[in-house]
Amino acid sequence: DADVTQTPRNRITKTGKRIMLECSQTKGHDRMYWYRQDPGLGLRLIYYSFDVKDINKGEISDGYSVSRQAQAKFSLSLESAIPNQTALYFCATSGPGANEQFFGPGTRLTVL
Amino acid sequence: GENVEQHPSTLSVQEGDSAVIKCTYSDSASNYFPWYKQELGKGPQLIIDIRSNVGEKKDQRIAVTLNKTAKHFSLHITETQPEDSAVYFCAASNGGGADGLTFGKGTHLIIQP
C-alpha cells in the first residue's frame, strides 16, 4: 500500500462549489504539506503543518483552508472554487529532523 | 521570499550522453537544495540533495554541485538511460525543508534512443 494517499484522484467541480481534498499517510511523519502544480510553473506551497496544533500559510494560501484532523490526516479545502484553482494538487510528508519530503500521487482538480 | 530559476525547460540528449540542469536561487540564507524527479502521473520523488556546507555530492550516475558564492546549483546525470526521461525539479529551502520548499519550474528531460 502507498505510504501517502490522496483522495479523490480526479475531481471536476463548478465555480462556487466547496470542495475538500484529503491526504492520509502511514509513515508516522509529523510534518505535512500541500502544494499546487501548474504547467510550466513548478510546485508552489499552499499550507504546511508540523502537528495537529500547528498550521502555517505557504506562498499561495489565499482561497484555501486546511484541517489537520490527526497526525496522519491533512485536508485541503476550497471554500468557493474558481476556475484559476484548476491544477494538480500534491500532499507531502516529512519526518522529524529529516529533509526528504514524500509526495502522494496527486489530485487533478478541474473547476468549470 | 526565495526565488528559484531553472534552465533549460526542455533538454533532449542521446542515450549514453550526459545531461546537466542548472538552477539559481535568490536567498543567501537557503541551506538545503534537493532535486526531485517526476514521472508521468506520479508525485515527485527525491533523487539527490545537498546542504550548503557541501560543494558536491554523488550517487552513482547522479551528482549535484553547489556554488554558494554564485548562488547556483546543478544536477549532472551521466550515461543517460531511457528511464531517466522525466521532469526534474530543483528546490531550495532556508530551514532544511521543514518550512516547505521553493521549487524551480522544472526541466523535461528527453532521452533519445
PDB file of C-alpha atoms in Angstrom:
ATOM      1  CA  ASP A   1       0.000   0.000   0.000  1.00  0.00           C
ATOM      2  CA  ALA A   2       1.113   3.534  -0.720  1.00  0.00           C
ATOM      3  CA  ASP A   3       2.583   5.479   2.205  1.00  0.00           C
ATOM      4  CA  VAL A   4       0.894   8.760   1.194  1.00  0.00           C
ATOM      5  CA  THR A   5      -2.587   8.566  -0.311  1.00  0.00           C
ATOM      6  CA  GLN A   6      -4.770  11.298  -1.737  1.00  0.00           C
ATOM      7  CA  THR A   7      -8.497  11.258  -2.432  1.00  0.00           C
ATOM      8  CA  PRO A   8     -10.053  11.852  -4.820  1.00  0.00           C
ATOM      9  CA  ARG A   9      -7.514  11.328  -7.624  1.00  0.00           C
ATOM     10  CA  ASN A  10      -9.594  13.337 -10.069  1.00  0.00           C
ATOM     11  CA  ARG A  11     -12.391  15.819  -9.468  1.00  0.00           C
ATOM     12  CA  ILE A  12     -14.425  18.083 -11.692  1.00  0.00           C
ATOM     13  CA  THR A  13     -16.489  20.765  -9.981  1.00  0.00           C
ATOM     14  CA  LYS A  14     -18.236  24.026 -10.752  1.00  0.00           C
ATOM     15  CA  THR A  15     -17.410  27.589  -9.838  1.00  0.00           C
ATOM     16  CA  GLY A  16     -18.630  28.487  -6.356  1.00  0.00           C
ATOM     17  CA  LYS A  17     -18.735  24.948  -5.023  1.00  0.00           C
ATOM     18  CA  ARG A  18     -16.975  23.907  -1.833  1.00  0.00           C
ATOM     19  CA  ILE A  19     -14.563  21.042  -2.243  1.00  0.00           C
ATOM     20  CA  MET A  20     -12.266  19.105   0.061  1.00  0.00           C
ATOM     21  CA  LEU A  21      -9.142  17.183  -0.905  1.00  0.00           C
ATOM     22  CA  GLU A  22      -7.892  14.617   1.565  1.00  0.00           C
ATOM     23  CA  CYS A  23      -4.461  13.273   2.375  1.00  0.00           C
ATOM     24  CA  SER A  24      -3.546  10.338   4.600  1.00  0.00           C
ATOM     25  CA  GLN A  25      -0.149   8.913   5.474  1.00  0.00           C
ATOM     26  CA  THR A  26       1.078   5.756   7.137  1.00  0.00           C
ATOM     27  CA  LYS A  27       4.698   6.889   7.517  1.00  0.00           C
ATOM     28  CA  GLY A  28       4.227   8.237  11.034  1.00  0.00           C
ATOM     29  CA  HIS A  29       5.559  11.627   9.963  1.00  0.00           C
ATOM     30  CA  ASP A  30       4.700  14.770  11.872  1.00  0.00           C
ATOM     31  CA  ARG A  31       5.095  17.296   9.079  1.00  0.00           C
ATOM     32  CA  MET A  32       2.594  17.516   6.216  1.00  0.00           C
ATOM     33  CA  TYR A  33       2.363  19.874   3.244  1.00  0.00           C
ATOM     34  CA  TRP A  34       0.016  20.862   0.433  1.00  0.00           C
ATOM     35  CA  TYR A  35       1.456  22.017  -2.902  1.00  0.00           C
ATOM     36  CA  ARG A  36      -0.148  23.091  -6.133  1.00  0.00           C
ATOM     37  CA  GLN A  37       1.371  22.296  -9.543  1.00  0.00           C
ATOM     38  CA  ASP A  38       0.528  24.247 -12.670  1.00  0.00           C
ATOM     39  CA  PRO A  39       2.004  23.512 -16.117  1.00  0.00           C
ATOM     40  CA  GLY A  40       5.266  25.374 -16.546  1.00  0.00           C
ATOM     41  CA  LEU A  41       5.178  26.794 -13.009  1.00  0.00           C
ATOM     42  CA  GLY A  42       6.571  24.022 -10.861  1.00  0.00           C
ATOM     43  CA  LEU A  43       5.119  23.341  -7.410  1.00  0.00           C
ATOM     44  CA  ARG A  44       4.045  26.083  -5.027  1.00  0.00           C
ATOM     45  CA  LEU A  45       3.430  25.694  -1.289  1.00  0.00           C
ATOM     46  CA  ILE A  46      -0.136  26.333  -0.084  1.00  0.00           C
ATOM     47  CA  TYR A  47      -0.071  25.300   3.604  1.00  0.00           C
ATOM     48  CA  TYR A  48       2.040  23.207   5.925  1.00  0.00           C
ATOM     49  CA  SER A  49       1.626  21.696   9.364  1.00  0.00           C
ATOM     50  CA  PHE A  50       4.116  20.493  11.971  1.00  0.00           C
ATOM     51  CA  ASP A  51       1.466  18.769  14.090  1.00  0.00           C
ATOM     52  CA  VAL A  52      -2.289  18.883  14.738  1.00  0.00           C
ATOM     53  CA  LYS A  53      -1.997  22.209  16.576  1.00  0.00           C
ATOM     54  CA  ASP A  54       0.409  23.895  14.198  1.00  0.00           C
ATOM     55  CA  ILE A  55      -0.817  25.205  10.826  1.00  0.00           C
ATOM     56  CA  ASN A  56       1.173  27.625   8.677  1.00  0.00           C
ATOM     57  CA  LYS A  57       0.429  29.529   5.484  1.00  0.00           C
ATOM     58  CA  GLY A  58       2.606  28.980   2.481  1.00  0.00           C
ATOM     59  CA  GLU A  59       3.275  31.096  -0.586  1.00  0.00           C
ATOM     60  CA  ILE A  60      -0.244  30.914  -2.068  1.00  0.00           C
ATOM     61  CA  SER A  61      -2.737  30.299   0.770  1.00  0.00           C
ATOM     62  CA  ASP A  62      -5.431  32.766  -0.373  1.00  0.00           C
ATOM     63  CA  GLY A  63      -8.633  30.961  -1.309  1.00  0.00           C
ATOM     64  CA  TYR A  64      -7.645  27.786   0.554  1.00  0.00           C
ATOM     65  CA  SER A  65      -8.012  26.443   4.084  1.00  0.00           C
ATOM     66  CA  VAL A  66      -6.690  23.314   5.774  1.00  0.00           C
ATOM     67  CA  SER A  67      -7.507  20.999   8.633  1.00  0.00           C
ATOM     68  CA  ARG A  68      -5.145  18.623  10.442  1.00  0.00           C
ATOM     69  CA  GLN A  69      -7.616  16.144  11.877  1.00  0.00           C
ATOM     70  CA  ALA A  70      -4.938  13.797  13.184  1.00  0.00           C
ATOM     71  CA  GLN A  71      -1.237  13.254  12.786  1.00  0.00           C
ATOM     72  CA  ALA A  72      -1.944  11.090   9.752  1.00  0.00           C
ATOM     73  CA  LYS A  73      -4.585  13.245   8.047  1.00  0.00           C
ATOM     74  CA  PHE A  74      -4.334  16.677   6.423  1.00  0.00           C
ATOM     75  CA  SER A  75      -7.194  18.081   4.334  1.00  0.00           C
ATOM     76  CA  LEU A  76      -7.245  20.987   1.907  1.00  0.00           C
ATOM     77  CA  SER A  77     -10.491  22.890   1.285  1.00  0.00           C
ATOM     78  CA  LEU A  78     -11.556  25.317  -1.389  1.00  0.00           C
ATOM     79  CA  GLU A  79     -14.467  27.226   0.164  1.00  0.00           C
ATOM     80  CA  SER A  80     -15.707  28.645  -3.141  1.00  0.00           C
ATOM     81  CA  ALA A  81     -13.845  27.155  -6.078  1.00  0.00           C
ATOM     82  CA  ILE A  82     -12.863  29.351  -9.033  1.00  0.00           C
ATOM     83  CA  PRO A  83     -11.512  28.331 -12.460  1.00  0.00           C
ATOM     84  CA  ASN A  84      -7.949  29.510 -11.772  1.00  0.00           C
ATOM     85  CA  GLN A  85      -7.762  26.922  -8.994  1.00  0.00           C
ATOM     86  CA  THR A  86      -7.732  24.260 -11.683  1.00  0.00           C
ATOM     87  CA  ALA A  87      -4.448  22.454 -11.051  1.00  0.00           C
ATOM     88  CA  LEU A  88      -2.725  19.317  -9.821  1.00  0.00           C
ATOM     89  CA  TYR A  89      -2.568  19.205  -6.015  1.00  0.00           C
ATOM     90  CA  PHE A  90       0.049  17.256  -4.088  1.00  0.00           C
ATOM     91  CA  CYS A  91       0.276  16.325  -0.442  1.00  0.00           C
ATOM     92  CA  ALA A  92       3.701  15.603   1.052  1.00  0.00           C
ATOM     93  CA  THR A  93       5.068  14.421   4.395  1.00  0.00           C
ATOM     94  CA  SER A  94       8.372  14.670   6.195  1.00  0.00           C
ATOM     95  CA  GLY A  95       9.717  13.124   9.376  1.00  0.00           C
ATOM     96  CA  PRO A  96      11.243  14.943  12.376  1.00  0.00           C
ATOM     97  CA  GLY A  97      14.798  16.038  11.750  1.00  0.00           C
ATOM     98  CA  ALA A  98      14.626  14.761   8.181  1.00  0.00           C
ATOM     99  CA  ASN A  99      14.809  16.771   4.983  1.00  0.00           C
ATOM    100  CA  GLU A 100      13.197  14.493   2.426  1.00  0.00           C
ATOM    101  CA  GLN A 101       9.576  15.114   1.561  1.00  0.00           C
ATOM    102  CA  PHE A 102       7.491  12.167   0.354  1.00  0.00           C
ATOM    103  CA  PHE A 103       4.780  13.064  -2.120  1.00  0.00           C
ATOM    104  CA  GLY A 104       1.408  11.494  -2.729  1.00  0.00           C
ATOM    105  CA  PRO A 105       0.161  10.648  -6.241  1.00  0.00           C
ATOM    106  CA  GLY A 106      -1.714  13.922  -6.627  1.00  0.00           C
ATOM    107  CA  THR A 107      -5.312  15.072  -7.171  1.00  0.00           C
ATOM    108  CA  ARG A 108      -6.232  16.587 -10.514  1.00  0.00           C
ATOM    109  CA  LEU A 109      -8.864  19.278  -9.895  1.00  0.00           C
ATOM    110  CA  THR A 110     -10.838  20.979 -12.641  1.00  0.00           C
ATOM    111  CA  VAL A 111     -13.081  23.936 -11.833  1.00  0.00           C
ATOM    112  CA  LEU A 112     -15.534  24.781 -14.597  1.00  0.00           C
TER     113      LEU A 112
ATOM    114  CA  GLY B   1      10.982  35.299  -0.255  1.00  0.00           C
ATOM    115  CA  GLU B   2      13.062  32.755  -2.109  1.00  0.00           C
ATOM    116  CA  ASN B   3      13.028  32.614  -5.910  1.00  0.00           C
ATOM    117  CA  VAL B   4      14.429  29.642  -7.839  1.00  0.00           C
ATOM    118  CA  GLU B   5      15.162  29.832 -11.557  1.00  0.00           C
ATOM    119  CA  GLN B   6      15.708  26.595 -13.523  1.00  0.00           C
ATOM    120  CA  HIS B   7      17.132  26.057 -17.018  1.00  0.00           C
ATOM    121  CA  PRO B   8      16.550  24.667 -19.550  1.00  0.00           C
ATOM    122  CA  SER B   9      12.832  23.980 -19.606  1.00  0.00           C
ATOM    123  CA  THR B  10      13.369  21.119 -22.061  1.00  0.00           C
ATOM    124  CA  LEU B  11      16.522  19.085 -22.624  1.00  0.00           C
ATOM    125  CA  SER B  12      16.943  16.362 -25.228  1.00  0.00           C
ATOM    126  CA  VAL B  13      20.063  14.169 -25.153  1.00  0.00           C
ATOM    127  CA  GLN B  14      21.177  10.976 -26.845  1.00  0.00           C
ATOM    128  CA  GLU B  15      21.127   7.834 -24.747  1.00  0.00           C
ATOM    129  CA  GLY B  16      24.508   7.402 -23.124  1.00  0.00           C
ATOM    130  CA  ASP B  17      25.341  11.101 -23.158  1.00  0.00           C
ATOM    131  CA  SER B  18      25.373  13.387 -20.113  1.00  0.00           C
ATOM    132  CA  ALA B  19      22.667  15.843 -19.075  1.00  0.00           C
ATOM    133  CA  VAL B  20      23.105  18.983 -16.994  1.00  0.00           C
ATOM    134  CA  ILE B  21      20.295  21.041 -15.453  1.00  0.00           C
ATOM    135  CA  LYS B  22      21.059  24.348 -13.758  1.00  0.00           C
ATOM    136  CA  CYS B  23      19.301  26.342 -11.042  1.00  0.00           C
ATOM    137  CA  THR B  24      19.897  29.661  -9.342  1.00  0.00           C
ATOM    138  CA  TYR B  25      18.420  30.865  -6.067  1.00  0.00           C
ATOM    139  CA  SER B  26      17.986  34.318  -4.571  1.00  0.00           C
ATOM    140  CA  ASP B  27      18.009  33.872  -0.770  1.00  0.00           C
ATOM    141  CA  SER B  28      21.555  33.649   0.574  1.00  0.00           C
ATOM    142  CA  ALA B  29      20.131  32.058   3.753  1.00  0.00           C
ATOM    143  CA  SER B  30      18.997  28.954   1.841  1.00  0.00           C
ATOM    144  CA  ASN B  31      20.822  25.897   3.122  1.00  0.00           C
ATOM    145  CA  TYR B  32      19.127  22.867   1.581  1.00  0.00           C
ATOM    146  CA  PHE B  33      18.886  22.050  -2.137  1.00  0.00           C
ATOM    147  CA  PRO B  34      17.038  18.895  -3.237  1.00  0.00           C
ATOM    148  CA  TRP B  35      16.352  17.567  -6.707  1.00  0.00           C
ATOM    149  CA  TYR B  36      13.113  15.739  -7.469  1.00  0.00           C
ATOM    150  CA  LYS B  37      12.183  13.523 -10.411  1.00  0.00           C
ATOM    151  CA  GLN B  38       8.563  13.363 -11.531  1.00  0.00           C
ATOM    152  CA  GLU B  39       7.387  10.626 -13.856  1.00  0.00           C
ATOM    153  CA  LEU B  40       4.141  10.910 -15.754  1.00  0.00           C
ATOM    154  CA  GLY B  41       1.107  10.534 -13.499  1.00  0.00           C
ATOM    155  CA  LYS B  42       3.134  10.351 -10.302  1.00  0.00           C
ATOM    156  CA  GLY B  43       4.236  12.619  -7.492  1.00  0.00           C
ATOM    157  CA  PRO B  44       7.785  13.981  -7.347  1.00  0.00           C
ATOM    158  CA  GLN B  45      10.432  11.725  -5.813  1.00  0.00           C
ATOM    159  CA  LEU B  46      13.698  12.842  -4.245  1.00  0.00           C
ATOM    160  CA  ILE B  47      16.748  11.695  -6.206  1.00  0.00           C
ATOM    161  CA  ILE B  48      19.553  13.620  -4.529  1.00  0.00           C
ATOM    162  CA  ASP B  49      20.028  16.585  -2.212  1.00  0.00           C
ATOM    163  CA  ILE B  50      22.847  18.748  -0.918  1.00  0.00           C
ATOM    164  CA  ARG B  51      23.312  21.015   2.054  1.00  0.00           C
ATOM    165  CA  SER B  52      25.093  24.349   1.966  1.00  0.00           C
ATOM    166  CA  ASN B  53      28.173  23.079   3.803  1.00  0.00           C
ATOM    167  CA  VAL B  54      28.976  20.705   0.930  1.00  0.00           C
ATOM    168  CA  GLY B  55      30.150  21.602  -2.581  1.00  0.00           C
ATOM    169  CA  GLU B  56      29.429  18.341  -4.391  1.00  0.00           C
ATOM    170  CA  LYS B  57      27.605  15.080  -3.821  1.00  0.00           C
ATOM    171  CA  LYS B  58      27.448  11.956  -5.977  1.00  0.00           C
ATOM    172  CA  ASP B  59      25.199   8.930  -6.099  1.00  0.00           C
ATOM    173  CA  GLN B  60      26.081   6.502  -8.882  1.00  0.00           C
ATOM    174  CA  ARG B  61      25.248   8.282 -12.178  1.00  0.00           C
ATOM    175  CA  ILE B  62      23.834  11.374 -10.499  1.00  0.00           C
ATOM    176  CA  ALA B  63      25.744  14.279  -8.996  1.00  0.00           C
ATOM    177  CA  VAL B  64      24.856  17.704  -7.680  1.00  0.00           C
ATOM    178  CA  THR B  65      27.212  20.677  -7.367  1.00  0.00           C
ATOM    179  CA  LEU B  66      26.647  23.826  -5.330  1.00  0.00           C
ATOM    180  CA  ASN B  67      28.298  27.229  -5.669  1.00  0.00           C
ATOM    181  CA  LYS B  68      27.185  29.298  -2.677  1.00  0.00           C
ATOM    182  CA  THR B  69      29.022  32.415  -3.803  1.00  0.00           C
ATOM    183  CA  ALA B  70      27.236  32.478  -7.133  1.00  0.00           C
ATOM    184  CA  LYS B  71      24.043  31.044  -5.641  1.00  0.00           C
ATOM    185  CA  HIS B  72      23.639  28.317  -8.192  1.00  0.00           C
ATOM    186  CA  PHE B  73      23.490  24.552  -8.152  1.00  0.00           C
ATOM    187  CA  SER B  74      23.388  21.939 -10.889  1.00  0.00           C
ATOM    188  CA  LEU B  75      22.279  18.363 -11.488  1.00  0.00           C
ATOM    189  CA  HIS B  76      24.524  16.134 -13.572  1.00  0.00           C
ATOM    190  CA  ILE B  77      23.336  12.807 -14.982  1.00  0.00           C
ATOM    191  CA  THR B  78      25.945  10.669 -16.740  1.00  0.00           C
ATOM    192  CA  GLU B  79      25.418   7.717 -19.083  1.00  0.00           C
ATOM    193  CA  THR B  80      21.765   8.602 -19.526  1.00  0.00           C
ATOM    194  CA  GLN B  81      19.259   5.785 -19.974  1.00  0.00           C
ATOM    195  CA  PRO B  82      15.671   5.725 -21.281  1.00  0.00           C
ATOM    196  CA  GLU B  83      14.319   5.503 -17.730  1.00  0.00           C
ATOM    197  CA  ASP B  84      15.902   8.885 -16.977  1.00  0.00           C
ATOM    198  CA  SER B  85      13.227  10.516 -19.146  1.00  0.00           C
ATOM    199  CA  ALA B  86      11.061  12.574 -16.766  1.00  0.00           C
ATOM    200  CA  VAL B  87      10.532  16.084 -15.421  1.00  0.00           C
ATOM    201  CA  TYR B  88      13.188  17.211 -12.945  1.00  0.00           C
ATOM    202  CA  PHE B  89      12.680  19.938 -10.345  1.00  0.00           C
ATOM    203  CA  CYS B  90      15.249  21.740  -8.271  1.00  0.00           C
ATOM    204  CA  ALA B  91      14.234  23.328  -4.982  1.00  0.00           C
ATOM    205  CA  ALA B  92      15.659  25.427  -2.182  1.00  0.00           C
ATOM    206  CA  SER B  93      14.891  25.999   1.481  1.00  0.00           C
ATOM    207  CA  ASN B  94      16.415  28.000   4.328  1.00  0.00           C
ATOM    208  CA  GLY B  95      15.104  25.683   7.002  1.00  0.00           C
ATOM    209  CA  GLY B  96      16.323  22.351   5.753  1.00  0.00           C
ATOM    210  CA  GLY B  97      12.968  21.895   4.069  1.00  0.00           C
ATOM    211  CA  ALA B  98      10.919  21.940   7.275  1.00  0.00           C
ATOM    212  CA  ASP B  99       9.026  25.096   6.269  1.00  0.00           C
ATOM    213  CA  GLY B 100       8.396  23.776   2.794  1.00  0.00           C
ATOM    214  CA  LEU B 101      10.356  24.009  -0.440  1.00  0.00           C
ATOM    215  CA  THR B 102      10.553  26.644  -3.167  1.00  0.00           C
ATOM    216  CA  PHE B 103      10.686  24.831  -6.498  1.00  0.00           C
ATOM    217  CA  GLY B 104      12.026  25.738  -9.900  1.00  0.00           C
ATOM    218  CA  LYS B 105       9.680  25.444 -12.871  1.00  0.00           C
ATOM    219  CA  GLY B 106      11.028  22.088 -13.984  1.00  0.00           C
ATOM    220  CA  THR B 107      13.045  20.590 -16.825  1.00  0.00           C
ATOM    221  CA  HIS B 108      11.574  17.993 -19.162  1.00  0.00           C
ATOM    222  CA  LEU B 109      14.453  15.622 -19.895  1.00  0.00           C
ATOM    223  CA  ILE B 110      14.049  13.531 -23.034  1.00  0.00           C
ATOM    224  CA  ILE B 111      16.448  10.659 -23.704  1.00  0.00           C
ATOM    225  CA  GLN B 112      16.661   9.900 -27.433  1.00  0.00           C
ATOM    226  CA  PRO B 113      17.392   6.245 -28.320  1.00  0.00           C
TER     227      PRO B 113
END
